[in-house]
Amino acid sequence: MTEKTIQVQNISGIHARPAARFVKLASQFQCQIKLIKDNLEVDGKSILGIMSLAAEKGSKLTIKADGEKELEAVEQLINLLKNIFKDEEKSQI
Amino acid sequence: MKKNPKYKKSSEIILIGQPISPGIAIGKSILLADDYIETRKRAIHVKKINSEIERFNKALTETIQDLRLIIEQVGSRVSAHKREIFDAHLMILQDKVIIEQTVNDIRENKVNADFAYFNIMRSYQRNLSASKDTYFKERAIDIRDIKRRVIRKIQGEKHAGSANLKDKIIISRNLNLFDIYAIAKNKVEGIILEGGGRTTHATIIIRALEIPSVIGVERILQNVNAEDEVVVNGLTGEIILNPDSPTLKKSITKRNNYKKFEQRYLGISDLPSVSKDNVAFEIDANIELDDEVESVLAHGDFGIGLFRSEYIFMAKEKPPTEEEQFVKYANVVKRIHPHHVSIRTIDLGGDKFAPFLEAEAENNPFLGWRAIRICIDMPDLFKIQLRAIYRAGILGNVRLLLPMITSIEELRYVKTLTEEVKLDLSNQNIEYDANIPIGVMIEVPSAVMIADQLAKEADFFSIGTNDLVQYALAVDRGNPKVAYLYNFFHPAVLRLIEMIVKAGNDHKIPVSMCGEMAGDPFATILLFGIGIKEFSVSPVMMLKIKQILRCLEFSEAQKIAGHCLKMQTADEIENYMRNVMLELFPNMDEDNFFPENC
């Protein structure tokens, strides 16, 4: 099992669009992917699950993967979130 | 006994609400059932499990098809932000994890599909409703709507979507996303809502669909039955239930004229804004939300004379951040460029509330803690707004407008704050427009009395007639016992306006008017004659005011105004202006007309 934690940095948090991008990437992996905020754990391949975390700016998200290519999955998903935070800052202007 | 028709009592009922989408609609009412669903747990026989799953899948597929249709029909007419929400709804319907959980629940626990889906969706919905963030809270409502829609499909639909809405006047407490779908598909005539706010998704989409609509109509559901004849006036907010035949006839003429006139008005949108004797004037729009830019641009190339920024703050648990505000101002400023956008700083208090202010109850809220007084009291909150406005300045032509100024010290103090904000932005290497004009709302009699002094230090004036009339005549028009005293044709009001214009002219600063008086066709000529050259009005009134002024000579307007200023009562002035208008434009009707003779 691999896990990594990241802090949400964009203003509007993990709203619909970031959640959609996350699910698309997560679904490409065979392994089980979980997303955890505080004591809530949801399936990383469910857009509704991710949205229901209501992860606002400043909150801490943990990605947990278990199974085939779990290292690669966590690394790619963390990078995706970092890119999302950067893109969102840009698109505000 | 034979009934004598002469004694037949008219059952006509007139109600008033807030108009949100212009036009006149006449039709039979249809009441949408209150949005309520019931799911009961039922045991499903092992042999029927597969067909239960099949029922669930079919309901999902149909809902997805419905939603795709909405996106097709309204997608191009709403902002990218709204489209994104639709797309997210689609993804929620297609969420593999949710589908899997539901199917497993049906299979393992042998329960009915609607019950299984209801419970699973509700758990996600609850997480979101518990969030403090408004965006996530709103998504809980979306999830509820999606849940209800799918369940209705599973149960065999008996509600809005299946009813024939064509040519009907829809009456409901509120509309959800899927009611909107049915409305978009069916060519509905008009919409009346008992509840509703201007900022909900539903109202924004109704405006985009151009369906005459009125919201916030109290007691409508108590008074109306299915298949009643109803007239909806989306210009004035008036609703007529069961009109008698003369009223109905009049309404039909109004409706037909409105459609005819709309076409002709769009034809003048590109013509220059000058009177017959070539005196230039300017028409601007009043807006409350950044989304309304679309409806301004739909009428032509106009500026914004009043952006009521407090609507970004209202009903919020915490004030919007600098970035959130910046995005909204920037959106408007960019779209309206090269025309100006006057952003009025937060005008809360009085009758406009925001939970985060934690305002205490007051005996006289309109004389109390409101508008610029709150801003001066809470400089940290105010400076965040100023930063967002100064940053948006580089994207176009921004003017800063301060509400409810009563003394020159207030103007001076705000100017020191703007200098501090500019210095901070420079130190942080953040780009901003250093030369944003700073204007003052003239809406309190004391500001009128010192207008000559304010004019030396302000870059422009904007007359807010709603408050000015209330303060000058000491009338609360919300109180029905004294509301009749509220009349902007009162000679005192005209003299106040004359003083403001004179102070502006003497110091060569522009004077605009943005209150309701500016958008009243019967006052237009009078105001122009007194010397108002900038009229900021609701988007639906822009072309009407423009066309009235195009059909007239400024010198003639001056004569008319001169005459009015000598009269002694409001009634005398108002009647005189009505006669002037009817003489100039014989085809005129109260709500709508097209000035012909120019």
PDB file of C-alpha atoms in Angstrom, chain A residues 11-17 19-21 23-24 40 42-43 45-49 51-56 89 92-93, chain B residues 84 88 91-92 95-98 121 124-125 127-128 131-133 135-136 139 143 318 321 323-324 326-327 330 334 391:
ATOM      1  CA  ILE A  11      -9.316  28.959  -3.941  1.00  0.00           C
ATOM      2  CA  SER A  12     -12.417  26.986  -4.772  1.00  0.00           C
ATOM      3  CA  GLY A  13     -11.083  23.670  -3.548  1.00  0.00           C
ATOM      4  CA  ILE A  14     -11.751  20.278  -5.131  1.00  0.00           C
ATOM      5  CA  HIS A  15     -14.963  21.292  -6.896  1.00  0.00           C
ATOM      6  CA  ALA A  16     -16.600  19.586  -9.853  1.00  0.00           C
ATOM      7  CA  ARG A  17     -13.931  20.165 -12.502  1.00  0.00           C
ATOM      8  CA  ALA A  19     -12.888  16.047  -9.190  1.00  0.00           C
ATOM      9  CA  ALA A  20     -13.705  15.063 -12.771  1.00  0.00           C
ATOM     10  CA  ARG A  21     -10.053  15.241 -13.813  1.00  0.00           C
ATOM     11  CA  VAL A  23     -11.564  10.433 -11.525  1.00  0.00           C
ATOM     12  CA  LYS A  24     -10.524  10.190 -15.167  1.00  0.00           C
ATOM     13  CA  LEU A  40     -13.877  10.558   5.694  1.00  0.00           C
ATOM     14  CA  VAL A  42     -14.107   7.797  -0.346  1.00  0.00           C
ATOM     15  CA  ASP A  43     -13.445   5.872  -3.541  1.00  0.00           C
ATOM     16  CA  LYS A  45     -12.858   6.651  -8.858  1.00  0.00           C
ATOM     17  CA  SER A  46     -16.184   8.241  -7.836  1.00  0.00           C
ATOM     18  CA  ILE A  47     -16.777  11.887  -8.719  1.00  0.00           C
ATOM     19  CA  LEU A  48     -19.616  12.115  -6.230  1.00  0.00           C
ATOM     20  CA  GLY A  49     -17.432  10.592  -3.550  1.00  0.00           C
ATOM     21  CA  MET A  51     -17.053  16.069  -4.308  1.00  0.00           C
ATOM     22  CA  SER A  52     -18.716  14.950  -1.109  1.00  0.00           C
ATOM     23  CA  LEU A  53     -15.415  15.419   0.728  1.00  0.00           C
ATOM     24  CA  ALA A  54     -16.015  19.173   0.247  1.00  0.00           C
ATOM     25  CA  ALA A  55     -12.250  19.683   0.231  1.00  0.00           C
ATOM     26  CA  GLU A  56     -11.800  23.426   0.528  1.00  0.00           C
ATOM     27  CA  GLU A  89      -4.684  30.097 -10.107  1.00  0.00           C
ATOM     28  CA  GLN A  92      -8.603  33.221 -12.304  1.00  0.00           C
ATOM     29  CA  ILE A  93      -6.751  35.949 -14.216  1.00  0.00           C
TER      30      ILE A  93
ATOM     31  CA  GLU B  84     -19.451  23.089 -16.086  1.00  0.00           C
ATOM     32  CA  ALA B  88     -20.593  17.573 -13.438  1.00  0.00           C
ATOM     33  CA  MET B  91     -20.627  12.638 -14.457  1.00  0.00           C
ATOM     34  CA  ILE B  92     -22.531  12.086 -11.214  1.00  0.00           C
ATOM     35  CA  ASP B  95     -20.479   7.547 -11.568  1.00  0.00           C
ATOM     36  CA  LYS B  96     -19.470   3.886 -11.739  1.00  0.00           C
ATOM     37  CA  VAL B  97     -18.957   3.570  -8.002  1.00  0.00           C
ATOM     38  CA  ILE B  98     -22.470   4.805  -7.214  1.00  0.00           C
ATOM     39  CA  MET B 121     -27.258   9.294  -2.736  1.00  0.00           C
ATOM     40  CA  TYR B 124     -23.229  11.799  -0.125  1.00  0.00           C
ATOM     41  CA  GLN B 125     -25.719  14.629  -0.047  1.00  0.00           C
ATOM     42  CA  ASN B 127     -21.623  15.206   3.671  1.00  0.00           C
ATOM     43  CA  LEU B 128     -21.970  18.146   1.300  1.00  0.00           C
ATOM     44  CA  SER B 131     -19.867  21.911   4.463  1.00  0.00           C
ATOM     45  CA  LYS B 132     -19.410  25.571   5.433  1.00  0.00           C
ATOM     46  CA  ASP B 133     -18.432  26.468   1.869  1.00  0.00           C
ATOM     47  CA  TYR B 135     -20.154  26.168  -3.389  1.00  0.00           C
ATOM     48  CA  PHE B 136     -20.208  22.713  -1.820  1.00  0.00           C
ATOM     49  CA  ARG B 139     -23.864  21.007  -4.840  1.00  0.00           C
ATOM     50  CA  ILE B 143     -27.390  15.965  -5.800  1.00  0.00           C
ATOM     51  CA  LYS B 318     -18.205  34.771   5.160  1.00  0.00           C
ATOM     52  CA  THR B 321     -12.157  36.661  -0.897  1.00  0.00           C
ATOM     53  CA  GLU B 323      -9.745  36.559  -5.670  1.00  0.00           C
ATOM     54  CA  GLU B 324     -13.432  35.658  -5.781  1.00  0.00           C
ATOM     55  CA  PHE B 326     -11.625  39.998  -8.649  1.00  0.00           C
ATOM     56  CA  VAL B 327     -12.873  37.195 -10.927  1.00  0.00           C
ATOM     57  CA  ALA B 330     -12.819  41.204 -14.144  1.00  0.00           C
ATOM     58  CA  LYS B 334     -13.477  42.724 -19.805  1.00  0.00           C
ATOM     59  CA  ARG B 391      -6.733  45.134  -9.959  1.00  0.00           C
TER      60      ARG B 391
END
